[in-house]
PDB file of C-alpha atoms in Angstrom:
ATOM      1  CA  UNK Y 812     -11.690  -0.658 -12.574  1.00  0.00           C
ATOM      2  CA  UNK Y 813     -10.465   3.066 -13.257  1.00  0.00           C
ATOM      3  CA  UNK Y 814     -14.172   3.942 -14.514  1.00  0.00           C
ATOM      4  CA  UNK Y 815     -15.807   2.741 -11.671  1.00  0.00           C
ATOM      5  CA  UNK Y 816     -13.744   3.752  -9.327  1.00  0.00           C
ATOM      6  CA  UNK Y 817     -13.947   7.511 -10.106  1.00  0.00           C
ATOM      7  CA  UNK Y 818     -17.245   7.750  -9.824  1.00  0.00           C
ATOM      8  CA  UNK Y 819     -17.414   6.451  -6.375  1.00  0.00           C
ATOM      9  CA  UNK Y 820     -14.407   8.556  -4.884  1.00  0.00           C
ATOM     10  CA  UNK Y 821     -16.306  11.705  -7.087  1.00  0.00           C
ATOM     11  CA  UNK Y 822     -19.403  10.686  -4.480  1.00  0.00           C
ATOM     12  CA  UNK Y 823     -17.389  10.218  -1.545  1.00  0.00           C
ATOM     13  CA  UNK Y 824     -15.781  13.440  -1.855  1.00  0.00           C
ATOM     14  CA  UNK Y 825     -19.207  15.604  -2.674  1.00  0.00           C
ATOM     15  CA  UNK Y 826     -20.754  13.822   0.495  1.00  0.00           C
ATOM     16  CA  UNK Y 827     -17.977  15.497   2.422  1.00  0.00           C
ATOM     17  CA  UNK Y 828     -18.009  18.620   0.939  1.00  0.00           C
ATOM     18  CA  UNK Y 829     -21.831  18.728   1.829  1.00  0.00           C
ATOM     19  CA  UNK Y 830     -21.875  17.097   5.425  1.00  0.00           C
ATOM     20  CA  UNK Y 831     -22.664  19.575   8.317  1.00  0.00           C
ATOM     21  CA  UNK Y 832     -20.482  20.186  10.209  1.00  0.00           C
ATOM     22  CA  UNK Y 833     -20.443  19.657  14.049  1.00  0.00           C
ATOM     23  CA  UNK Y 834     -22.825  21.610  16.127  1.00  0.00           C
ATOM     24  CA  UNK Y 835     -20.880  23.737  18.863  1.00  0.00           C
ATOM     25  CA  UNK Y 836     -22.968  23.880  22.256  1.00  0.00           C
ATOM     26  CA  UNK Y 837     -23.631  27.807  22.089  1.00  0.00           C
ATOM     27  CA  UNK Y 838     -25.562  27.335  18.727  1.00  0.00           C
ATOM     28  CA  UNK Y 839     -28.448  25.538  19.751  1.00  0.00           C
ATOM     29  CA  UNK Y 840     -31.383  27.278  19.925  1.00  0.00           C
ATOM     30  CA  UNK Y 841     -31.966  27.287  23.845  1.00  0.00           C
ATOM     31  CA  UNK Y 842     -28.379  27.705  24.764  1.00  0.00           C
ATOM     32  CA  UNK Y 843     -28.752  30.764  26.254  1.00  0.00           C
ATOM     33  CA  UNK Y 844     -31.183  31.201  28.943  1.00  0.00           C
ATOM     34  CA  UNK Y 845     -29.211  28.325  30.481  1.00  0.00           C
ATOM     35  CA  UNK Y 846     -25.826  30.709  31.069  1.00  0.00           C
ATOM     36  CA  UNK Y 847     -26.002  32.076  34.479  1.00  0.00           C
ATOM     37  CA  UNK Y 848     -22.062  33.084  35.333  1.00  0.00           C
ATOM     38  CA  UNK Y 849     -23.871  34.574  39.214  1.00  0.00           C
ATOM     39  CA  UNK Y 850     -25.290  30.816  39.711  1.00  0.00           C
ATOM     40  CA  UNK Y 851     -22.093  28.852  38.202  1.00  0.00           C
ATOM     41  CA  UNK Y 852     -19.794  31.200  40.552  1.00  0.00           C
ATOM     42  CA  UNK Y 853     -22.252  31.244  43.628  1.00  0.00           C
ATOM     43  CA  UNK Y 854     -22.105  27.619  45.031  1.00  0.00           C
ATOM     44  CA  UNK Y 855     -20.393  26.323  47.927  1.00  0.00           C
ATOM     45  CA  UNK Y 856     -17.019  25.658  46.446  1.00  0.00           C
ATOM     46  CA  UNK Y 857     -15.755  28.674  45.367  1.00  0.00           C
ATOM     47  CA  UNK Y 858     -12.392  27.194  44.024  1.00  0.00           C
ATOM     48  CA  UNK Y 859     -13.201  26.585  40.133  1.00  0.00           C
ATOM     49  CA  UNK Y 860     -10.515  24.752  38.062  1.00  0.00           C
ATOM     50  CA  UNK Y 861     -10.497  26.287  34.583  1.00  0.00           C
ATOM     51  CA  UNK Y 862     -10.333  23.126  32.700  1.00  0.00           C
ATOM     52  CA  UNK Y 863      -9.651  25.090  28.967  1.00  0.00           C
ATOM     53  CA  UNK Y 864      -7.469  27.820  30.390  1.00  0.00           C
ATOM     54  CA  UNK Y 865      -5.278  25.125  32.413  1.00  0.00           C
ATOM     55  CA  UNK Y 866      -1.879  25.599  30.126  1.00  0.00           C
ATOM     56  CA  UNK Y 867       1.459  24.061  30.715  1.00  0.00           C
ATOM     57  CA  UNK Y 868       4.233  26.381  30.526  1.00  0.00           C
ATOM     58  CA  UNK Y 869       8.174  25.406  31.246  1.00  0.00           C
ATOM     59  CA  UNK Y 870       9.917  28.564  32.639  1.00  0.00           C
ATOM     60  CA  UNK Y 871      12.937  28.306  34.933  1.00  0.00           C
ATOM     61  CA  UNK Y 872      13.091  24.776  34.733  1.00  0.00           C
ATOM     62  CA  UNK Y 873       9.292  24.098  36.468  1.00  0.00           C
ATOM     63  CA  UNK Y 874       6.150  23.783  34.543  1.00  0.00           C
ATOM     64  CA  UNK Y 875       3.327  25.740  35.133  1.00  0.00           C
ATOM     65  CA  UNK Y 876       0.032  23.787  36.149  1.00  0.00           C
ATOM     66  CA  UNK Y 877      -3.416  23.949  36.893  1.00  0.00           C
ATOM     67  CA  UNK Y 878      -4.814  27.174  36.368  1.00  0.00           C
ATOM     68  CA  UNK Y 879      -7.980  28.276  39.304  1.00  0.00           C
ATOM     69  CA  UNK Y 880     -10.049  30.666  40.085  1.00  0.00           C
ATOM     70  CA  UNK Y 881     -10.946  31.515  43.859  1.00  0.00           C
ATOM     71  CA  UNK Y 882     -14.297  33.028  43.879  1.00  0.00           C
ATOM     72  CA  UNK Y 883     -14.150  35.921  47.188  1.00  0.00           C
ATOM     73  CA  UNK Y 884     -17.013  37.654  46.699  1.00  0.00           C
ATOM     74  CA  UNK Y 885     -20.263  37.662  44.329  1.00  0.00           C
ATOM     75  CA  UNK Y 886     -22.009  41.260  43.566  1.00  0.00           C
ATOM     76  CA  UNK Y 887     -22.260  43.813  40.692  1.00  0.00           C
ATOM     77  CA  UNK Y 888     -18.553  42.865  40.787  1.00  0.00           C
ATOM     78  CA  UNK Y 889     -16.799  39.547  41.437  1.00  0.00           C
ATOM     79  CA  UNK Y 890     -13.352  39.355  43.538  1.00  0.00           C
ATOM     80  CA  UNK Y 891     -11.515  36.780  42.648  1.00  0.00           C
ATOM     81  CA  UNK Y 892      -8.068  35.201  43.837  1.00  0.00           C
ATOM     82  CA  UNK Y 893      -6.636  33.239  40.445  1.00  0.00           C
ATOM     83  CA  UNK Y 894      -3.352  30.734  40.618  1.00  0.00           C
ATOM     84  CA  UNK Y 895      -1.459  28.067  39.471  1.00  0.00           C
ATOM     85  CA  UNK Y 896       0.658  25.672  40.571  1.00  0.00           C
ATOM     86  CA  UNK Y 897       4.435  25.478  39.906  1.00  0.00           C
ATOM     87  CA  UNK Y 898       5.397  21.991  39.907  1.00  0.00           C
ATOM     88  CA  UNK Y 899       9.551  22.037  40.647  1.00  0.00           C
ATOM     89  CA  UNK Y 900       8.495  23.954  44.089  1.00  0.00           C
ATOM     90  CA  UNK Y 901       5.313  23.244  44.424  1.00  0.00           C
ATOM     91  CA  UNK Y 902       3.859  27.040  45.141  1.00  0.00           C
ATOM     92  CA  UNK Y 903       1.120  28.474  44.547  1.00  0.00           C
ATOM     93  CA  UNK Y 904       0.847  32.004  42.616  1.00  0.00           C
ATOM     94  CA  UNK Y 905      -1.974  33.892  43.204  1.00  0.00           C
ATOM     95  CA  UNK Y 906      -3.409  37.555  41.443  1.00  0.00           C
ATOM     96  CA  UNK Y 907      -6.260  39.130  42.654  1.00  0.00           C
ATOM     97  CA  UNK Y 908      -8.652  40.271  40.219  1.00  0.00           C
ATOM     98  CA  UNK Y 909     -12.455  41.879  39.734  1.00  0.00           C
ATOM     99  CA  UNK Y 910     -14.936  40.695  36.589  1.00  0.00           C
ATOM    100  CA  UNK Y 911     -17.394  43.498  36.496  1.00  0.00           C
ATOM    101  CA  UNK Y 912     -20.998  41.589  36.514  1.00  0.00           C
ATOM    102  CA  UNK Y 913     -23.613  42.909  33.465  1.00  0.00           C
ATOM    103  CA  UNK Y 914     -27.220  41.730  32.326  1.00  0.00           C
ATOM    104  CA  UNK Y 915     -26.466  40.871  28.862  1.00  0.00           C
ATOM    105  CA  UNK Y 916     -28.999  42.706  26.609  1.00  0.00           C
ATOM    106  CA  UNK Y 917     -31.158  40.268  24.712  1.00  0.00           C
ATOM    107  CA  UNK Y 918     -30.449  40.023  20.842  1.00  0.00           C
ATOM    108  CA  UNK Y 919     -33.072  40.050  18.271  1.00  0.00           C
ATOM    109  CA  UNK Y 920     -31.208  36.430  16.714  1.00  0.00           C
ATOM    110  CA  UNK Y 921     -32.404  34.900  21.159  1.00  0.00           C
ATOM    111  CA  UNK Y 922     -35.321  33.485  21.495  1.00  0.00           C
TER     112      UNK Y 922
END
């Protein structure tokens, strides 16, 4: 049982060691002239709920919720009004901000 059994864990384990790995969405090939940050921003709701920057934070016995962005204004330069909400009181923070808009340059690796 030992001899057979080492064999088959020694091929297990090389399969895994050679598997790909998973394939992120900004490595495929045409992943790029699909980003347009003017035509996600530019839509009729300007509220955007940022899903991976939503954190939970306990400070002064509330927790911190829901992170947003309130798009103002779309130009060279983006105003934008970003909050959260505070659960315990149920407010609203808000800070005022400007994301300075560039044309990326293409890279010799885009197709």
């Amino acid at each position: 049982m030992e001899v057979v059994s080492c064999p088959i864990l020694l091929s297990i384990l090389v399969g895994l060691i050679n598997a790909d790995r998973e394939k992120r969405i900004d490595e495929y090939p045409n992943y790029r002239k699909h980003q347009d940050i003017r035509k996600a921003l530019n839509n009729t709701d300007r509220k955007s709920w940022l899903i991976y920057r939503t954190y939970s934070r306990d400070k002064d016995g509330s927790r911190h919720l829901c992170v947003y962005a309130d798009v103002q204004e779309i130009g060279s330069v983006y105003t934008f009004e970003q909050g959260y909400i505070i659960s315990k009181w149920r407010k609203k923070r808000n800070d005022k901000g400007d994301f300075i808009m560039r044309t990326p340059t293409k890279r010799r690796t885009d197709t």
